[in-house]
Amino acid sequence: MEPTASRLHKPEMSQVQPPMETDEGGIDIWAYLRIVRRRWLLITLTVLVSVGLTAFVTLRMVKIYRATSTIRIETQAPQVLGRDVEDVVEMGTGSFWSNVEYYETQYKIIESRDVAMRVVREFRLNEDPAFLGVPKERRHTFKPASVEEAAVILQGMLTVDPVKDSRLVRIHVDNRDPKRAQLYTNAVAIAYRDKNLESMLQSTVDAVDWLSNQLDEAHKQLSESENNIRDYKKKNGILSISLEERQNILTSQMTAAATQLTEAQGKRIEVEARKAAIAEVVRASDPMATPIDAINSNELIQQLKQRHGELSQELSELKERYGDNFPRIVELKAKLGGIRQDIKREVENILLAVDAELAAARSAEKGLKRTLDGYRKKAMDLTQKELAYNRLAREKENNEKIYDLLLGRSKEADLSRLLRVNNVHILDPALLPEAPIKPRLNLNLALSLVIGLLLGLGLAMLVELTDKTLKTQSDIEDLGLAFLGIIPSIDASSANQDNYGAYAKYGKGKRKKRSQKKKHPKSGDGKPGPQSVNHDLFVNDFPKSQVAESCRAIRTNLLFMSADQPAKRILITSPSPQEGKTTVAINLAITMAQSNSKVLLVDTDMRRPRVHKAFGIRPRIGISTVILGESSLDESIIKTDIPNLDILTCGPTPPNPAELMHTDSFVRVVGELTERYDRVIFDSPPVAVVTDAAILSKLVDGTVLIMKCLKTTRDSAKHATHVLMDIEANILGAVLNDLDLSNRKYGKHYYYYYYKKYGYYYAESEAAAEVEPAPKAEDRPSATS
């Protein structure tokens, strides 16, 4: 048979999420709130213990008073001598990081042992037993401590608190005596101010002494450098004219010589060009054809050329009229030849003159080059002298600057020493504190409340996480079992729900439950009073209760497990004792009998039988005697006052129940009972205790496991499930028993609300019809619908 009962009689749910997760996989805040509500007592006790301990400790603590003095620390002392006069002691330079470092240094100085030792020496605190914390009973043997030890104690009382975005600093001193706190605070402020001034003055005095020594040395070096320059000038003859003037004169001479050399070189080049042109004329066959300025400018050559032209013109005219042998023509030709010879001789004379001019130009050029080279050599010598002179001059200038600087700083430092200015000022002296700062009762209580609350929440979560009991449907389904339903807790209020409709309205229900608790007090042994209910026959006595409806839902789930082959033989067992399996078996048998099915309840728990006690009988025969053949079924089966319900008690408890169940006689008895009845319910011992349930599970159609809410652990339930699965028993599912529906921790699992609505339905219907309270069991009809 396929276990499908977990899908019956509950709202549509695709999947049951873990208790602290939502359907989307996120965190369910309501689950945590339910944990808080469930563990409120643990959280409250934790908070109360935390607050109580804190109050106890705080009230026993010694009161501590704090005195505060405010000082102002400037980055610079007052500039009495002007901004041009710098202080000897460097403070803040004006940049952000430099000021941060300066102020951090000052804070450490205030907290330093040196400042504390000044206060200790001033008030001789190392000899004060009250300051050193010596008890009164030991002061007669008191020995003074060292100054350093007392200073360390004072440092422990001292706190420096810079005022943000300002140059103010608060100095705090904590002490049991408010007057001492005031005294020590002002003393620390004064000690720091005096130390700062002394440090500045001492640094100034040291600087003045050092500057005096350095000033003498600088004056000696300056005199020596001046003598060196004088000796150098005397040695190199530069006493009357400075090196710069001599260098200027030499530069002018070099410039003039260079200019003359350039001109001589140009002239030489020009003469060489004329010579080349004239030589070309000399080499030419016709000196008349070369137009050269050097030749044409010659007056004689000009006259000869003019005469040559006139004769040439005349010759041309005669040739046109006469022949070449004409006497005048021959004469003219002779004259023209003579003129050419004269021109050629004159050109050669010009060439000789040009040669002479070229030689003179070359000679002048060489002389100018020698002169210029001499000037350059003198310039190099002068440069070497200038380098040596400049080196001596720089040395003199540097020594002079150092001397002037030391002289100026020496005078400034001497003035600063006389001024005695300070950059630390006491703004507000400490006043006498009126109220202690420690212990702060309200703050401590608030913190203890928060810490206690957090600790309580943590403990609640830890307890919740370590709780391995079964509480919800998902816990059962995680074991791989089908969920058949729940059975609410059975108590007097459960009975009153049937009689009074206590769940008609939530507020009214709560008030009625309180009133009912008052009407039905418990007896001294913790059990309900006279109007207590019978748990085993509760469904029969209160058929309209939530418990009865829950049993009917379980019955329906079992019937629908397999409609074609309904489970006729059903074994009821549990993982461990005291989980209500017998009560569930009886009430489930009553519920099935009320559906007009012929039902037999068999008590196979031969170790601790209890079915006969539930029905108030003491039979001497039962299933054990039937198996042994000492009685028949007809003799052993007992009819009850409940219609359609018979019971077969255990009978005498045998010493070996497991061996009896292994007999063929027991198998035969089970088969015969199956033929006689529509349903046979077997109540068996727990699975984890003995093997009886495992043996019976192989003889029945299905097994139902009873899990008690907040008692059955996951480990025991898992063990019982594995035991039955290992022998291939048919497990129909599990029932969550003794579930307190009024407990808010089940609020998330809203499918339980179905069972609570059942109470509303009957309550409202009874209120509308104004029915009388439910009749007693003996007056009720024999069958129910």
mmCIF file of C-alpha atoms in Angstrom, residues 364-555:
data_model
loop_
_atom_site.group_PDB
_atom_site.id
_atom_site.type_symbol
_atom_site.label_atom_id
_atom_site.label_comp_id
_atom_site.label_asym_id
_atom_site.label_seq_id
_atom_site.Cartn_x
_atom_site.Cartn_y
_atom_site.Cartn_z
ATOM 1 C CA ALA A 364 99.315 90.591 -43.364
ATOM 2 C CA GLU A 365 96.928 87.666 -42.772
ATOM 3 C CA LYS A 366 99.622 85.613 -41.098
ATOM 4 C CA GLY A 367 100.556 88.477 -38.823
ATOM 5 C CA LEU A 368 96.960 88.975 -37.718
ATOM 6 C CA LYS A 369 96.576 85.265 -36.965
ATOM 7 C CA ARG A 370 99.636 85.352 -34.740
ATOM 8 C CA THR A 371 98.283 88.396 -32.932
ATOM 9 C CA LEU A 372 94.855 86.724 -32.396
ATOM 10 C CA ASP A 373 96.476 83.533 -31.092
ATOM 11 C CA GLY A 374 98.400 85.590 -28.576
ATOM 12 C CA TYR A 375 95.234 87.241 -27.365
ATOM 13 C CA ARG A 376 93.569 83.822 -26.970
ATOM 14 C CA LYS A 377 96.433 82.482 -24.895
ATOM 15 C CA LYS A 378 96.208 85.505 -22.640
ATOM 16 C CA ALA A 379 92.443 84.928 -22.320
ATOM 17 C CA MET A 380 93.000 81.312 -21.233
ATOM 18 C CA ASP A 381 95.502 82.404 -18.613
ATOM 19 C CA LEU A 382 93.133 85.042 -17.403
ATOM 20 C CA THR A 383 90.306 82.460 -17.176
ATOM 21 C CA GLN A 384 92.409 80.197 -14.969
ATOM 22 C CA LYS A 385 93.195 83.127 -12.707
ATOM 23 C CA GLU A 386 89.498 84.030 -12.636
ATOM 24 C CA LEU A 387 88.492 80.502 -11.564
ATOM 25 C CA ALA A 388 90.906 80.558 -8.692
ATOM 26 C CA TYR A 389 89.847 84.082 -7.762
ATOM 27 C CA ASN A 390 86.128 83.205 -7.929
ATOM 28 C CA ARG A 391 86.702 80.195 -5.707
ATOM 29 C CA LEU A 392 88.346 82.394 -3.105
ATOM 30 C CA ALA A 393 85.602 84.990 -3.528
ATOM 31 C CA ARG A 394 82.835 82.393 -3.044
ATOM 32 C CA GLU A 395 84.538 81.097 0.052
ATOM 33 C CA LYS A 396 84.708 84.622 1.410
ATOM 34 C CA GLU A 397 81.065 85.283 0.491
ATOM 35 C CA ASN A 398 79.842 82.036 2.127
ATOM 36 C CA ASN A 399 81.823 82.706 5.268
ATOM 37 C CA GLU A 400 80.408 86.188 5.339
ATOM 38 C CA LYS A 401 76.822 84.902 5.000
ATOM 39 C CA ILE A 402 77.368 82.309 7.715
ATOM 40 C CA TYR A 403 78.818 84.908 9.980
ATOM 41 C CA ASP A 404 75.919 87.311 9.370
ATOM 42 C CA LEU A 405 73.362 84.495 9.916
ATOM 43 C CA LEU A 406 74.958 83.339 13.138
ATOM 44 C CA LEU A 407 75.283 86.889 14.351
ATOM 45 C CA GLY A 408 71.578 87.583 13.677
ATOM 46 C CA ARG A 409 70.332 84.312 15.229
ATOM 47 C CA SER A 410 72.566 84.823 18.246
ATOM 48 C CA LYS A 411 71.020 88.196 18.926
ATOM 49 C CA GLU A 412 67.466 86.848 18.332
ATOM 50 C CA ALA A 413 68.044 83.864 20.642
ATOM 51 C CA ASP A 414 69.432 86.125 23.320
ATOM 52 C CA LEU A 415 66.321 88.300 23.088
ATOM 53 C CA SER A 416 64.017 85.247 23.185
ATOM 54 C CA ARG A 417 65.735 84.071 26.334
ATOM 55 C CA LEU A 418 64.979 87.348 28.002
ATOM 56 C CA LEU A 419 61.300 87.417 26.904
ATOM 57 C CA ARG A 420 60.189 84.106 28.613
ATOM 58 C CA VAL A 421 57.030 83.692 26.460
ATOM 59 C CA ASN A 422 54.999 80.461 26.546
ATOM 60 C CA ASN A 423 52.586 78.902 24.050
ATOM 61 C CA VAL A 424 50.698 76.944 26.777
ATOM 62 C CA HIS A 425 48.016 78.714 28.816
ATOM 63 C CA ILE A 426 45.662 77.430 31.502
ATOM 64 C CA LEU A 427 42.185 78.392 30.323
ATOM 65 C CA ASP A 428 39.962 76.887 33.033
ATOM 66 C CA PRO A 429 41.400 75.578 36.302
ATOM 67 C CA ALA A 430 39.751 72.485 37.735
ATOM 68 C CA LEU A 431 36.723 72.931 39.979
ATOM 69 C CA LEU A 432 35.702 70.712 42.859
ATOM 70 C CA PRO A 433 33.642 67.833 41.391
ATOM 71 C CA GLU A 434 30.219 67.430 42.955
ATOM 72 C CA ALA A 435 29.085 64.055 41.589
ATOM 73 C CA PRO A 436 31.043 60.859 40.935
ATOM 74 C CA ILE A 437 31.596 59.621 37.389
ATOM 75 C CA LYS A 438 31.986 56.027 38.489
ATOM 76 C CA PRO A 439 30.118 53.847 38.958
ATOM 77 C CA ARG A 440 27.462 54.978 36.450
ATOM 78 C CA LEU A 441 24.523 53.022 37.721
ATOM 79 C CA ASN A 442 22.025 53.931 34.994
ATOM 80 C CA LEU A 443 24.487 53.212 32.187
ATOM 81 C CA ASN A 444 25.607 49.946 33.744
ATOM 82 C CA LEU A 445 22.027 48.832 34.231
ATOM 83 C CA ALA A 446 21.168 49.743 30.645
ATOM 84 C CA LEU A 447 24.189 47.877 29.328
ATOM 85 C CA SER A 448 23.454 44.892 31.544
ATOM 86 C CA LEU A 449 19.885 44.916 30.277
ATOM 87 C CA VAL A 450 21.066 44.860 26.660
ATOM 88 C CA ILE A 451 23.749 42.261 27.363
ATOM 89 C CA GLY A 452 21.337 40.149 29.369
ATOM 90 C CA LEU A 453 18.761 40.364 26.604
ATOM 91 C CA LEU A 454 21.317 39.369 23.974
ATOM 92 C CA LEU A 455 22.618 36.579 26.175
ATOM 93 C CA GLY A 456 19.101 35.393 26.874
ATOM 94 C CA LEU A 457 18.251 35.404 23.185
ATOM 95 C CA GLY A 458 21.444 33.508 22.469
ATOM 96 C CA LEU A 459 20.655 30.932 25.142
ATOM 97 C CA ALA A 460 17.104 30.620 23.820
ATOM 98 C CA MET A 461 18.397 30.016 20.310
ATOM 99 C CA LEU A 462 20.959 27.540 21.628
ATOM 100 C CA VAL A 463 18.347 25.639 23.612
ATOM 101 C CA GLU A 464 16.059 25.661 20.591
ATOM 102 C CA LEU A 465 18.762 24.367 18.278
ATOM 103 C CA THR A 466 19.785 21.634 20.724
ATOM 104 C CA ASP A 467 16.153 20.545 21.196
ATOM 105 C CA LYS A 468 15.913 17.291 19.212
ATOM 106 C CA THR A 469 12.316 16.457 20.069
ATOM 107 C CA LEU A 470 9.630 16.194 17.405
ATOM 108 C CA LYS A 471 7.292 19.142 17.249
ATOM 109 C CA THR A 472 5.971 19.602 13.719
ATOM 110 C CA GLN A 473 4.808 17.735 10.657
ATOM 111 C CA SER A 474 8.078 18.517 8.875
ATOM 112 C CA ASP A 475 10.004 16.804 11.682
ATOM 113 C CA ILE A 476 8.077 13.587 10.967
ATOM 114 C CA GLU A 477 8.291 13.893 7.205
ATOM 115 C CA ASP A 478 12.057 14.401 7.471
ATOM 116 C CA LEU A 479 12.194 10.828 8.803
ATOM 117 C CA GLY A 480 10.652 9.581 5.563
ATOM 118 C CA LEU A 481 7.293 8.819 7.194
ATOM 119 C CA ALA A 482 3.823 9.740 6.033
ATOM 120 C CA PHE A 483 2.119 12.223 8.349
ATOM 121 C CA LEU A 484 -1.280 10.865 9.381
ATOM 122 C CA GLY A 485 -2.332 13.711 11.666
ATOM 123 C CA ILE A 486 -2.173 15.048 15.191
ATOM 124 C CA ILE A 487 -3.920 14.406 18.462
ATOM 125 C CA PRO A 488 -4.232 17.478 20.705
ATOM 126 C CA SER A 489 -3.382 17.371 24.379
ATOM 127 C CA ILE A 490 -6.169 15.866 26.454
ATOM 128 C CA ASP A 491 -7.105 17.782 29.608
ATOM 129 C CA ALA A 492 -10.108 19.367 31.253
ATOM 130 C CA SER A 493 -10.023 22.305 28.855
ATOM 131 C CA SER A 494 -10.267 19.882 25.940
ATOM 132 C CA ALA A 495 -13.440 18.484 27.453
ATOM 133 C CA ASN A 496 -14.818 21.985 28.075
ATOM 134 C CA GLN A 497 -14.305 22.805 24.409
ATOM 135 C CA ASP A 498 -16.876 20.171 23.675
ATOM 136 C CA ASN A 499 -19.300 21.294 26.390
ATOM 137 C CA TYR A 500 -18.921 25.103 26.310
ATOM 138 C CA GLY A 501 -17.527 26.052 22.924
ATOM 139 C CA ALA A 502 -14.514 27.786 24.365
ATOM 140 C CA TYR A 503 -13.059 28.665 20.982
ATOM 141 C CA ALA A 504 -16.044 30.636 19.685
ATOM 142 C CA LYS A 505 -13.922 33.782 19.909
ATOM 143 C CA TYR A 506 -10.244 34.042 20.748
ATOM 144 C CA GLY A 507 -10.585 36.523 23.593
ATOM 145 C CA LYS A 508 -13.626 34.809 25.017
ATOM 146 C CA GLY A 509 -11.834 31.472 24.721
ATOM 147 C CA LYS A 510 -8.884 32.754 26.741
ATOM 148 C CA ARG A 511 -11.173 34.135 29.454
ATOM 149 C CA LYS A 512 -13.205 30.923 29.622
ATOM 150 C CA LYS A 513 -10.061 28.821 29.824
ATOM 151 C CA ARG A 514 -8.906 30.869 32.785
ATOM 152 C CA SER A 515 -12.305 30.588 34.441
ATOM 153 C CA GLN A 516 -12.417 26.842 33.769
ATOM 154 C CA LYS A 517 -9.008 26.420 35.362
ATOM 155 C CA LYS A 518 -10.405 28.126 38.430
ATOM 156 C CA LYS A 519 -13.497 25.858 38.422
ATOM 157 C CA HIS A 520 -11.446 22.671 37.997
ATOM 158 C CA PRO A 521 -8.428 22.992 40.230
ATOM 159 C CA LYS A 522 -5.845 20.286 40.370
ATOM 160 C CA SER A 523 -5.475 17.998 43.315
ATOM 161 C CA GLY A 524 -2.456 17.925 45.530
ATOM 162 C CA ASP A 525 -0.696 15.223 43.529
ATOM 163 C CA GLY A 526 -0.727 17.392 40.374
ATOM 164 C CA LYS A 527 -3.556 15.488 38.688
ATOM 165 C CA PRO A 528 -6.866 17.110 37.712
ATOM 166 C CA GLY A 529 -9.498 17.416 40.339
ATOM 167 C CA PRO A 530 -12.802 15.664 40.619
ATOM 168 C CA GLN A 531 -13.966 16.753 37.159
ATOM 169 C CA SER A 532 -10.893 15.312 35.406
ATOM 170 C CA VAL A 533 -11.370 13.397 32.165
ATOM 171 C CA ASN A 534 -10.627 9.816 31.113
ATOM 172 C CA HIS A 535 -7.880 10.080 28.497
ATOM 173 C CA ASP A 536 -8.419 6.591 27.133
ATOM 174 C CA LEU A 537 -12.187 6.999 26.493
ATOM 175 C CA PHE A 538 -12.045 10.709 25.709
ATOM 176 C CA VAL A 539 -13.351 10.367 22.154
ATOM 177 C CA ASN A 540 -16.350 8.412 23.394
ATOM 178 C CA ASP A 541 -17.084 10.877 26.189
ATOM 179 C CA PHE A 542 -16.543 14.004 24.096
ATOM 180 C CA PRO A 543 -17.315 13.215 20.450
ATOM 181 C CA LYS A 544 -17.374 16.898 19.424
ATOM 182 C CA SER A 545 -13.995 17.801 20.850
ATOM 183 C CA GLN A 546 -10.883 18.631 18.879
ATOM 184 C CA VAL A 547 -9.382 15.331 19.987
ATOM 185 C CA ALA A 548 -12.315 13.405 18.501
ATOM 186 C CA GLU A 549 -12.116 15.320 15.244
ATOM 187 C CA SER A 550 -8.368 14.670 15.079
ATOM 188 C CA CYS A 551 -8.945 10.949 15.529
ATOM 189 C CA ARG A 552 -11.571 11.001 12.782
ATOM 190 C CA ALA A 553 -9.068 12.731 10.486
ATOM 191 C CA ILE A 554 -6.495 10.018 11.214
ATOM 192 C CA ARG A 555 -9.145 7.346 10.601
#
